[in-house]
PDB file of C-alpha atoms and ligand atoms in Angstrom:
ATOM      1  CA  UNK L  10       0.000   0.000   0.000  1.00 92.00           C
ATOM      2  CA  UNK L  11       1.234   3.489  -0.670  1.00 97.00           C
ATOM      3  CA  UNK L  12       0.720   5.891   2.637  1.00 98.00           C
ATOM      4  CA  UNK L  13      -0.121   9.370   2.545  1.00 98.00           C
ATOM      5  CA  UNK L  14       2.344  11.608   4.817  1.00 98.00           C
ATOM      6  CA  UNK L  15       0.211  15.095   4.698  1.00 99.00           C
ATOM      7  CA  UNK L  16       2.195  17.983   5.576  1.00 98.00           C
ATOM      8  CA  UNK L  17       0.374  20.441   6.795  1.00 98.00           C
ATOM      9  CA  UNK L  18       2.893  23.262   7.146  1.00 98.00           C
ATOM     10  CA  UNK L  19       0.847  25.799   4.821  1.00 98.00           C
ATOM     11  CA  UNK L  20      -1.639  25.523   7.556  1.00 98.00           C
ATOM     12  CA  UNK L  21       0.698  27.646   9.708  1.00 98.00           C
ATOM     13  CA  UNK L  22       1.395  29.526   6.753  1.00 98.00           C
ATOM     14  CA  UNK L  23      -1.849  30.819   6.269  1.00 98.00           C
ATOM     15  CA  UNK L  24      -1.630  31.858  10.149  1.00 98.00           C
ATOM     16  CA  UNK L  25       1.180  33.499  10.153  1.00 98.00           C
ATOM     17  CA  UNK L  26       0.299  35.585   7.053  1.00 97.00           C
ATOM     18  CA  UNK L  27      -1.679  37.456   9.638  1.00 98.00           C
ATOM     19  CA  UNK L  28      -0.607  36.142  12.948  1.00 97.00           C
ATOM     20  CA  UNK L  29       3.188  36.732  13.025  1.00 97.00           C
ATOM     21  CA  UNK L  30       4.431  37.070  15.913  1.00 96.00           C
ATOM     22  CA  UNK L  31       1.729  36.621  18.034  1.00 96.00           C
ATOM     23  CA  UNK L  32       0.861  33.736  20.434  1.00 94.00           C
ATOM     24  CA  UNK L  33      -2.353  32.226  18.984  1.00 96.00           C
ATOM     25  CA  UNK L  34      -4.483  32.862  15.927  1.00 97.00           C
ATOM     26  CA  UNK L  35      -6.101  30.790  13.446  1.00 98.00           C
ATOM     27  CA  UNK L  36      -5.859  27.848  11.353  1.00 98.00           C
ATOM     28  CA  UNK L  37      -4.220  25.872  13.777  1.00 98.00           C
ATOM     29  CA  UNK L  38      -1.969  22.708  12.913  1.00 98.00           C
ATOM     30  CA  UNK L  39      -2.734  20.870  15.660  1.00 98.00           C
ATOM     31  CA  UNK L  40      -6.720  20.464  13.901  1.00 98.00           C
ATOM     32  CA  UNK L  41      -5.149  19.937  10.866  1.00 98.00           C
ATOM     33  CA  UNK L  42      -3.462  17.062  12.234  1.00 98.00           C
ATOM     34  CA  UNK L  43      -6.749  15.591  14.168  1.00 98.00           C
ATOM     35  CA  UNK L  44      -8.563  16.203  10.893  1.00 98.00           C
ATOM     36  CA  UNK L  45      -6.215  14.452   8.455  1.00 98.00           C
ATOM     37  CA  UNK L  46      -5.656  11.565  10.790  1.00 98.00           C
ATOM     38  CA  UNK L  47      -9.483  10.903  10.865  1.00 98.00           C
ATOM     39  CA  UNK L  48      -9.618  11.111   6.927  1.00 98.00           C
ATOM     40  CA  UNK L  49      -6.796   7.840   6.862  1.00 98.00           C
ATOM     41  CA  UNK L  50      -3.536   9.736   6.396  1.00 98.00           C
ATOM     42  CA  UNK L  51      -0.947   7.577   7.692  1.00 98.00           C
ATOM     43  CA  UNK L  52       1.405  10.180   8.758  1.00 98.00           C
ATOM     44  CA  UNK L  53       1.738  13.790   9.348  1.00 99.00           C
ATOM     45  CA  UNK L  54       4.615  16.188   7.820  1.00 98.00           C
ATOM     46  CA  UNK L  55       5.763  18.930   9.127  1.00 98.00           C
ATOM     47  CA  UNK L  56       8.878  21.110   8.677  1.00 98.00           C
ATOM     48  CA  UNK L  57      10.702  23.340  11.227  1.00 98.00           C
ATOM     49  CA  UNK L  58      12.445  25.767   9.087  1.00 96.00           C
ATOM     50  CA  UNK L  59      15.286  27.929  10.760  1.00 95.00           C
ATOM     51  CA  UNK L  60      13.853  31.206  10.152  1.00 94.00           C
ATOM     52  CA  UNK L  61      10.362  29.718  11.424  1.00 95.00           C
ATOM     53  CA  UNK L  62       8.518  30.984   8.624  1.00 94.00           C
ATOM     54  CA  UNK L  63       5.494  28.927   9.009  1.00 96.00           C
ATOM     55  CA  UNK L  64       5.580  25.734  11.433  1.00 98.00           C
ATOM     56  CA  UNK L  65       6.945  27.514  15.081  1.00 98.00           C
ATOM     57  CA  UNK L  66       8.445  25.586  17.830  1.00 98.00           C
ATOM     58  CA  UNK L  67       5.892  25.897  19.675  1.00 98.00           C
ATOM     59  CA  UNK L  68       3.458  23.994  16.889  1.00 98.00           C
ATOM     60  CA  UNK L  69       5.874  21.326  16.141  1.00 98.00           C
ATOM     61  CA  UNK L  70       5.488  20.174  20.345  1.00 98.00           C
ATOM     62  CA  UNK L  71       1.731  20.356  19.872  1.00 98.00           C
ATOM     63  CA  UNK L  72       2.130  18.907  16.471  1.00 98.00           C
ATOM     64  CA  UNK L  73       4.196  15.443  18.233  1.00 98.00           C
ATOM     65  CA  UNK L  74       1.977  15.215  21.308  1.00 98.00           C
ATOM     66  CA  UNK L  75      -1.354  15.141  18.433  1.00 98.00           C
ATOM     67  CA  UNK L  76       0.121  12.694  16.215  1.00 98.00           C
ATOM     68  CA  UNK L  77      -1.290   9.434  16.634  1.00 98.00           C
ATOM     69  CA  UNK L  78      -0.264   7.636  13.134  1.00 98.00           C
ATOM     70  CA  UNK L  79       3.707   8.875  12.496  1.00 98.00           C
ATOM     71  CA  UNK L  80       5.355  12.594  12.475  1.00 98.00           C
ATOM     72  CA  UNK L  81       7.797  13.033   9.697  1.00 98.00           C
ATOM     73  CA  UNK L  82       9.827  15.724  11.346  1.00 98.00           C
ATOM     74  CA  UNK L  83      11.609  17.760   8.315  1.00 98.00           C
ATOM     75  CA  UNK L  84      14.753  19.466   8.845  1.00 98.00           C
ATOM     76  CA  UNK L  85      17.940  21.042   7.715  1.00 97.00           C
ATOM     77  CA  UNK L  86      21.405  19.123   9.422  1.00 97.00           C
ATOM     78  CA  UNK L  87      22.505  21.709  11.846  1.00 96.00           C
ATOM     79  CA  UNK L  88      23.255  21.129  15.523  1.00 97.00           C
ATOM     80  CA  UNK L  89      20.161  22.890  16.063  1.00 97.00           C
ATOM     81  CA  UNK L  90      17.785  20.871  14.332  1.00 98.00           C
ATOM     82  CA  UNK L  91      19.876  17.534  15.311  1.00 98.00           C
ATOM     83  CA  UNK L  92      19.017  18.539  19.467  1.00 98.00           C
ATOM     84  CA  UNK L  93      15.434  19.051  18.780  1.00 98.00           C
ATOM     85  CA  UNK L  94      14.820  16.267  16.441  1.00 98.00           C
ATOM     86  CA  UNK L  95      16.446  13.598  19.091  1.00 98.00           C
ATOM     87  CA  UNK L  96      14.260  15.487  22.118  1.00 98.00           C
ATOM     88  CA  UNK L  97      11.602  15.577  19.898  1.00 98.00           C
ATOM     89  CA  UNK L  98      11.633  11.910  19.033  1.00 98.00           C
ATOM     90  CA  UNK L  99       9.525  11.801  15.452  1.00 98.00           C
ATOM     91  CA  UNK L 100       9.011   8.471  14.087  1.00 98.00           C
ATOM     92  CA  UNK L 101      10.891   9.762  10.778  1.00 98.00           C
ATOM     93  CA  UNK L 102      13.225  12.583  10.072  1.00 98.00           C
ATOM     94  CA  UNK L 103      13.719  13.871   6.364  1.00 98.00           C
ATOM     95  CA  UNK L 104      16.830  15.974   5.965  1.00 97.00           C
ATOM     96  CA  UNK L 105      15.926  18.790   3.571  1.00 96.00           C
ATOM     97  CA  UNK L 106      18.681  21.562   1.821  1.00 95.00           C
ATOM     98  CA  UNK L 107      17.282  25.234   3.363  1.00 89.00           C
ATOM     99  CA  UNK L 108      18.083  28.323   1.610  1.00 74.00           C
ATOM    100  CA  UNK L 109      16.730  31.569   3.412  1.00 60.00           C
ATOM    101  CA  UNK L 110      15.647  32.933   0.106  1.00 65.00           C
ATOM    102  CA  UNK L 111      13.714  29.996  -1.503  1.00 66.00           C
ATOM    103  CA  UNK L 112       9.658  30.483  -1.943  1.00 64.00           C
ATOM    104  CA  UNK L 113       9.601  26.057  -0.456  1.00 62.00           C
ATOM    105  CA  UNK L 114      12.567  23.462  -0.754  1.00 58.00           C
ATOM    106  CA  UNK L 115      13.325  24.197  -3.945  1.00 69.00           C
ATOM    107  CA  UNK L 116      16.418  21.544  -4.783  1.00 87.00           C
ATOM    108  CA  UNK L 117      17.379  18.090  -3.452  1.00 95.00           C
ATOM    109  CA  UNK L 118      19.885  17.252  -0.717  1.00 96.00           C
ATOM    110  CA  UNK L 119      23.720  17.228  -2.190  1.00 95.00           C
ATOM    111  CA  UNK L 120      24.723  14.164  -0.190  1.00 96.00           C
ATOM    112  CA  UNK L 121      27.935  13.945  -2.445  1.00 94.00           C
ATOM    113  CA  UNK L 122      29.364  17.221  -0.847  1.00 93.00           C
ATOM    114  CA  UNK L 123      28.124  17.484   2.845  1.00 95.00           C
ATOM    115  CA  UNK L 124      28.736  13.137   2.910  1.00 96.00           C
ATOM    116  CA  UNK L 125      30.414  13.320   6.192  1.00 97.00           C
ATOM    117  CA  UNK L 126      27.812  16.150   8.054  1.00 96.00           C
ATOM    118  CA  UNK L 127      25.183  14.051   6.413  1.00 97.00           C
ATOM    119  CA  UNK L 128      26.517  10.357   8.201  1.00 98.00           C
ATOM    120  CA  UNK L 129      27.006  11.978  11.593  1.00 98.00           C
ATOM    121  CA  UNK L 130      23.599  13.512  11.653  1.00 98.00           C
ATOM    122  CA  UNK L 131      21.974   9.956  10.093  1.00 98.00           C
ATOM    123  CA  UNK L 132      23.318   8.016  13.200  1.00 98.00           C
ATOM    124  CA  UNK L 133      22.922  10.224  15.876  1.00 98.00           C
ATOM    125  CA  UNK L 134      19.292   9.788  14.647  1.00 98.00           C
ATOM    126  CA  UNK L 135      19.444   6.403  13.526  1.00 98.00           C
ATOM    127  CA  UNK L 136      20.748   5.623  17.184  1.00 98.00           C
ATOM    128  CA  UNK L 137      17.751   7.486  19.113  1.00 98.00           C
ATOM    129  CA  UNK L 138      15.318   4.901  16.905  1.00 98.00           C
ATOM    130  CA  UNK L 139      14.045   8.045  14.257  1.00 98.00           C
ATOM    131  CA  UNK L 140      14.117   6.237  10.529  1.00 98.00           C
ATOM    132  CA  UNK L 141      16.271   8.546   8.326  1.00 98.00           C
ATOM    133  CA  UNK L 142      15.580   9.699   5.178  1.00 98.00           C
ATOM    134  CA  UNK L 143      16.876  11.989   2.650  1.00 98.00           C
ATOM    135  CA  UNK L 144      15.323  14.504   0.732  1.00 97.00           C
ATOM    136  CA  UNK L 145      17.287  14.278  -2.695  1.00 97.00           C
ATOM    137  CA  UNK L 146      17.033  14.667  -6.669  1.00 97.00           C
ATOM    138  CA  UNK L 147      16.401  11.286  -9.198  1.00 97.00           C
ATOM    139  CA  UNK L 148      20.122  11.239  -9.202  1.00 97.00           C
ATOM    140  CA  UNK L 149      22.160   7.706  -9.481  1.00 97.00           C
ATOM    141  CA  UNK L 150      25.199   9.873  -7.833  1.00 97.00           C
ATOM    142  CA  UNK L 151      22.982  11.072  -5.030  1.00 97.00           C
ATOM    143  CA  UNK L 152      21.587   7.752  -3.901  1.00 98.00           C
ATOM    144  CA  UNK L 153      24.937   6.160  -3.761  1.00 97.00           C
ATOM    145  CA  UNK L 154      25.876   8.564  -1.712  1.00 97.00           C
ATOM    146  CA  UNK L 155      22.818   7.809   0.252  1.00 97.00           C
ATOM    147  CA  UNK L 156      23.445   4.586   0.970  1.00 97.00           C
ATOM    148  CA  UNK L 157      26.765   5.365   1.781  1.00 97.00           C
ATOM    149  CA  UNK L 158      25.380   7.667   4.668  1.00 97.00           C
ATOM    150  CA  UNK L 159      23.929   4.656   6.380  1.00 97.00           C
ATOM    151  CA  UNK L 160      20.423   6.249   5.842  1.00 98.00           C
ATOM    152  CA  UNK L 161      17.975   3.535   5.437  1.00 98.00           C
ATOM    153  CA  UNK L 162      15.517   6.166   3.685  1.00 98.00           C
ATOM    154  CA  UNK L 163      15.190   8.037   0.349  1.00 98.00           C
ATOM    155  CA  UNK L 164      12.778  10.739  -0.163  1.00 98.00           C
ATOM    156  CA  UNK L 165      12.705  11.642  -3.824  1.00 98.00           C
ATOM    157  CA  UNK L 166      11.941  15.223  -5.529  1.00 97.00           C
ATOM    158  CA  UNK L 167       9.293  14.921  -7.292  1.00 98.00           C
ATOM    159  CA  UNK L 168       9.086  18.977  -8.015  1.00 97.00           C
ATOM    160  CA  UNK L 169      10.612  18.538 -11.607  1.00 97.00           C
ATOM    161  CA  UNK L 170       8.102  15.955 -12.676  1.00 98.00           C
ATOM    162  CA  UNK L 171       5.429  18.038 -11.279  1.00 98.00           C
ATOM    163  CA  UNK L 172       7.165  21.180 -13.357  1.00 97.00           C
ATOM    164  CA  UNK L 173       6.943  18.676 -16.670  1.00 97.00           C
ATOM    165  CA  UNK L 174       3.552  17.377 -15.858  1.00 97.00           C
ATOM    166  CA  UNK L 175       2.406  19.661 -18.924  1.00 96.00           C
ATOM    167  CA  UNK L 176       4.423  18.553 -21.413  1.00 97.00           C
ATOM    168  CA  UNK L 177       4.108  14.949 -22.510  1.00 97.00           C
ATOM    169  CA  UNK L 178       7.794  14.283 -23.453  1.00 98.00           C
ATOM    170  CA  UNK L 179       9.762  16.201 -20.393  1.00 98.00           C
ATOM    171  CA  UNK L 180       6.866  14.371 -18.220  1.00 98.00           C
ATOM    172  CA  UNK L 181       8.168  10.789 -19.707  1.00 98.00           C
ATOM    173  CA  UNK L 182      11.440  11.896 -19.029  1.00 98.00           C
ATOM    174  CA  UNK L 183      10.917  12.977 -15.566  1.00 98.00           C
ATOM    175  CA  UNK L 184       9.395   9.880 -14.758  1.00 98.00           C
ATOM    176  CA  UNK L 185      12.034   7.646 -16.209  1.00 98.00           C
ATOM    177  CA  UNK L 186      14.218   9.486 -14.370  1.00 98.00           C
ATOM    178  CA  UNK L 187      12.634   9.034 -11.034  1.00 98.00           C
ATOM    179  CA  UNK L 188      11.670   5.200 -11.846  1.00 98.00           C
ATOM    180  CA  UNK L 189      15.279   4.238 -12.433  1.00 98.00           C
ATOM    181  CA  UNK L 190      16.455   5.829  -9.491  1.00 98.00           C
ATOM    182  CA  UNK L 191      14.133   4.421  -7.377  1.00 98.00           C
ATOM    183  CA  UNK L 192      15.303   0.721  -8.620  1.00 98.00           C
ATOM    184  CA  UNK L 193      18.592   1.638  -8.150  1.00 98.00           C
ATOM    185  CA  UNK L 194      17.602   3.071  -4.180  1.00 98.00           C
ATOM    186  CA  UNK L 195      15.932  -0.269  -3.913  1.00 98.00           C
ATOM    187  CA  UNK L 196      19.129  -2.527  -5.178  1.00 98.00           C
ATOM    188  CA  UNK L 197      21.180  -0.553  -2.655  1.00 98.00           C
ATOM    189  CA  UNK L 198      18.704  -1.523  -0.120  1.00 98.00           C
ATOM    190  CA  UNK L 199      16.769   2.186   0.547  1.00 98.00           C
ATOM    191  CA  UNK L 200      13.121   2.394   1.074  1.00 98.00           C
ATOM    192  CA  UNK L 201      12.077   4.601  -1.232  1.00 98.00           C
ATOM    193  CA  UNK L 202       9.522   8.014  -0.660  1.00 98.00           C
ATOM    194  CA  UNK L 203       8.508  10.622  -2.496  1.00 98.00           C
ATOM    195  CA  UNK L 204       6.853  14.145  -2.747  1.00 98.00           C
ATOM    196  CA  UNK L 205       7.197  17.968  -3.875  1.00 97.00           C
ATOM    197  CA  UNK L 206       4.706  19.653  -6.123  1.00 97.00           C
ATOM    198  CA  UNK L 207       2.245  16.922  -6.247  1.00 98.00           C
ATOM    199  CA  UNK L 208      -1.311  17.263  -6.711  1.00 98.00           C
ATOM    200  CA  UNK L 209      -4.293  15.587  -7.740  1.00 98.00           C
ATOM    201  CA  UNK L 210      -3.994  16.102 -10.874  1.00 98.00           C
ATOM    202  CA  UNK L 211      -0.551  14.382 -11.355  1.00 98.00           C
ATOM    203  CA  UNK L 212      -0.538  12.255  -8.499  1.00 98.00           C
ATOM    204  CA  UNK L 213      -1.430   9.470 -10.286  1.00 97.00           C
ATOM    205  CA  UNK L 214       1.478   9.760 -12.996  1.00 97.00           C
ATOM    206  CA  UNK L 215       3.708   8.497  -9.947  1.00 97.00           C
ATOM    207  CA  UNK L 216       2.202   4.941 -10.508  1.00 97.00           C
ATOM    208  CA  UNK L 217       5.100   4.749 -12.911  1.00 97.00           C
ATOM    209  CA  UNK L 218       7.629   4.832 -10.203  1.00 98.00           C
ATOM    210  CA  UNK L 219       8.225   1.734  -9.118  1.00 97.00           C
ATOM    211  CA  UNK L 220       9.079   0.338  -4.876  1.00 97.00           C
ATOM    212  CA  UNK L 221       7.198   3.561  -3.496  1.00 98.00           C
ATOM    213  CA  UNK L 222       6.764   3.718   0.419  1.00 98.00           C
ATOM    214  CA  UNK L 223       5.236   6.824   0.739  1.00 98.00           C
ATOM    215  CA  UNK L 224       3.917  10.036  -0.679  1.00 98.00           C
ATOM    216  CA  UNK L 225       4.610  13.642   1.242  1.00 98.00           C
ATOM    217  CA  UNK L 226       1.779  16.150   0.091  1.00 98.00           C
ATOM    218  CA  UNK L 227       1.268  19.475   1.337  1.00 98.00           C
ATOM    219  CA  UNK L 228       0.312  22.809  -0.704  1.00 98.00           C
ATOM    220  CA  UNK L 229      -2.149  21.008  -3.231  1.00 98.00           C
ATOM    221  CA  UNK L 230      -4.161  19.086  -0.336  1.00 98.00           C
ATOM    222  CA  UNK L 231      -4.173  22.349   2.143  1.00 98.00           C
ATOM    223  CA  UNK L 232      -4.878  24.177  -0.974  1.00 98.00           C
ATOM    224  CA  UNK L 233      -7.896  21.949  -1.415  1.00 98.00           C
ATOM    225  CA  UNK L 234      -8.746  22.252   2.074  1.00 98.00           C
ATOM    226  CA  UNK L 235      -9.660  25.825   1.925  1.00 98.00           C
ATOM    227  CA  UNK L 236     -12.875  24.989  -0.066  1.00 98.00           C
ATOM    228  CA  UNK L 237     -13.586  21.305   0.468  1.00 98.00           C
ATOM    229  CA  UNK L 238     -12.393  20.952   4.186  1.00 98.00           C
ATOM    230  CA  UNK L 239      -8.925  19.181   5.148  1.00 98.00           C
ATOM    231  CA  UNK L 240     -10.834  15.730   5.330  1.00 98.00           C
ATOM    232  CA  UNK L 241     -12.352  15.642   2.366  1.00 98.00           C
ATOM    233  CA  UNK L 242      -9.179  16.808   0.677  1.00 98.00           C
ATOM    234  CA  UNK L 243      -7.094  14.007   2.271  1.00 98.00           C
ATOM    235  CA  UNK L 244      -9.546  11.222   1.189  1.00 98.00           C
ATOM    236  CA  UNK L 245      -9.596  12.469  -2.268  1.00 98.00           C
ATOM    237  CA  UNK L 246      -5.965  11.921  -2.258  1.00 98.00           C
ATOM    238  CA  UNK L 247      -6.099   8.458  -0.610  1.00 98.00           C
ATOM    239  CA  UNK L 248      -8.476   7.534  -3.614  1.00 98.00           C
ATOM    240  CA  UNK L 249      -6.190   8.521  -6.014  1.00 98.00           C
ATOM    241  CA  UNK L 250      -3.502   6.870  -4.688  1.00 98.00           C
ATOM    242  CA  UNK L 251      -5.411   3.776  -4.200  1.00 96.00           C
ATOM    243  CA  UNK L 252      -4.565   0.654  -6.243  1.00 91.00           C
ATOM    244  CA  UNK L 253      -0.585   1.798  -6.680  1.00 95.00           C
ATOM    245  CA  UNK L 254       0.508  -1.429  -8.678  1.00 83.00           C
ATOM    246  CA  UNK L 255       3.906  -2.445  -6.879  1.00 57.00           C
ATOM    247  CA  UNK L 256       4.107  -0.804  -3.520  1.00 49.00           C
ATOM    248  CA  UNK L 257       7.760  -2.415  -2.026  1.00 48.00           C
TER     249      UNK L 257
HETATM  250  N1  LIG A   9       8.628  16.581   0.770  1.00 91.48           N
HETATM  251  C1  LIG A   9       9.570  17.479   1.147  1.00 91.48           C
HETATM  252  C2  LIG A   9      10.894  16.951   1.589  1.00 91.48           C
HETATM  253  C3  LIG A   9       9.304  18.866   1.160  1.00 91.48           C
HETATM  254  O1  LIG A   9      10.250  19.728   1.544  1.00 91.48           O
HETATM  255  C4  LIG A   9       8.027  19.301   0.769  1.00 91.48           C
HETATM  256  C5  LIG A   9       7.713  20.765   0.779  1.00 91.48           C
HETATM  257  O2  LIG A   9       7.714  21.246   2.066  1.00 91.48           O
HETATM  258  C6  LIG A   9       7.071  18.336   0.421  1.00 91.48           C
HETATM  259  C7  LIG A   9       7.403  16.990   0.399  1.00 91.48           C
HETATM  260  C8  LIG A   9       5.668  18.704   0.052  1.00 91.48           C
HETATM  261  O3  LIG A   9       5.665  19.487  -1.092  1.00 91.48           O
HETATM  262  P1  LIG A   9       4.302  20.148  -1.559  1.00 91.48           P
HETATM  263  O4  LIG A   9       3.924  21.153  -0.531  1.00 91.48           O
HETATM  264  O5  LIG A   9       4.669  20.753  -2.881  1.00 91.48           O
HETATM  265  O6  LIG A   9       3.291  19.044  -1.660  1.00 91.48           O
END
């Protein structure tokens, strides 16, 4: 079966676009997570950026104490991140590149340059039980380098499939791309996810991909939840994703 992480962090977006720096205000991510739960998801997302542009710390405590199913705790590898995330104690960590001036994660992890940061971070988390994965591009070179990291865990990018979706070519490309990869993730022993930019509209393109674990979805399903409701928008997904032909 292919599970539905649902990351709710545009849910504190939408808060903070008029709540900033306040204590409260609405939506709250804590309903977001009781709501999408109830709908099936089998996880919840969220991502504690280091400017705190959306999810606060304060949300991502009320955010683990909610979760019932599993929290997928996204962060960047700094010693900041690496303190919370082991007193935080997700079920999953996805290390994710963060660049102060990108609109959402715009790029994959480059595990081939920041290898060593990358292995110390996997087993200090490894260690404390969180599963490991990491947030990269459909590249052979990247995945090797992945399993090199001891990192039992591949999230892949979907965000340049998603880009393609409109043209028929690039979009066979794209997903090519990310099925060969994710054989290779799966001959070097990595469980294989995958998310960014997908919607429900393409969602079902990713049937292509072969040994899929799990989809992260965020902006399209909040999106959806502004005039359908956050439940209804998560089992619309779940339908779509229903019947994924080769799930392990
Ligand atoms: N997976 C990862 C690692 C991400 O950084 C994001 C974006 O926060 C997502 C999935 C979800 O992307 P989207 O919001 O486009 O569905």
């Amino acid at each position: 079966m292919l599970r539905l992480g649902v990351n709710i962090d545009h849910v504190a977006t939408l808060r903070q676009a008029r709540y900033r720096g306040l204590d409260h205000g609405e939506p709250c991510p804590v309903d977001a997570v009781r709501q999408a739960e109830a709908a099936g998801a089998h996880g919840i997302t969220a991502h504690l950026r280091e400017d705190r542009r959306h999810i606060l710390d304060r949300d991502i405590w009320a955010i683990r104490n909610a979760v019932t199913t599993r929290l997928n705790f996204e962060m960047a590898t700094t010693p900041e991140m690496i303190d919370i995330a082991l007193r935080l104690k997700p079920e999953a960590v996805c290390l994710v590149p963060e660049n102060r001036a990108e609109v959402t994660t715009e790029g994959g992890l480059n595990v081939v340059s920041q290898a060593d940061a990358i292995t110390e971070a996997a087993a200090a988390l490894g260690q404390a039980g969180i599963e490991v994965s990491l947030f990269i591009d459909p590249d052979p070179a990247q995945i090797e380098a992945t399993a090199a990291t001891g990192s039992p865990f591949i999230e892949l990018h979907t965000g340049a499939y998603a880009e393609a979706y409109g043209d028929g070519a690039k979009r066979a490309a794209e997903l090519e791309r990310l099925a060969k990869t994710s054989e290779l993730a799966k001959s070097l022993g990595l469980g294989v996810n995958a998310g960014h930019g997908l919607n429900y509209e393409n969602t079902r393109g990713i049937f292509a991909v072969p040994h899929l674990n799990e989809l992260n979805i965020g902006h399209s399903i909040v999106s959806r939840a502004v005039t359908v409701g956050l439940a209804p928008a998560v089992s619309e997904m779940l339908r779509l994703m229903d019947g994924y032909p080769s799930a392990g």
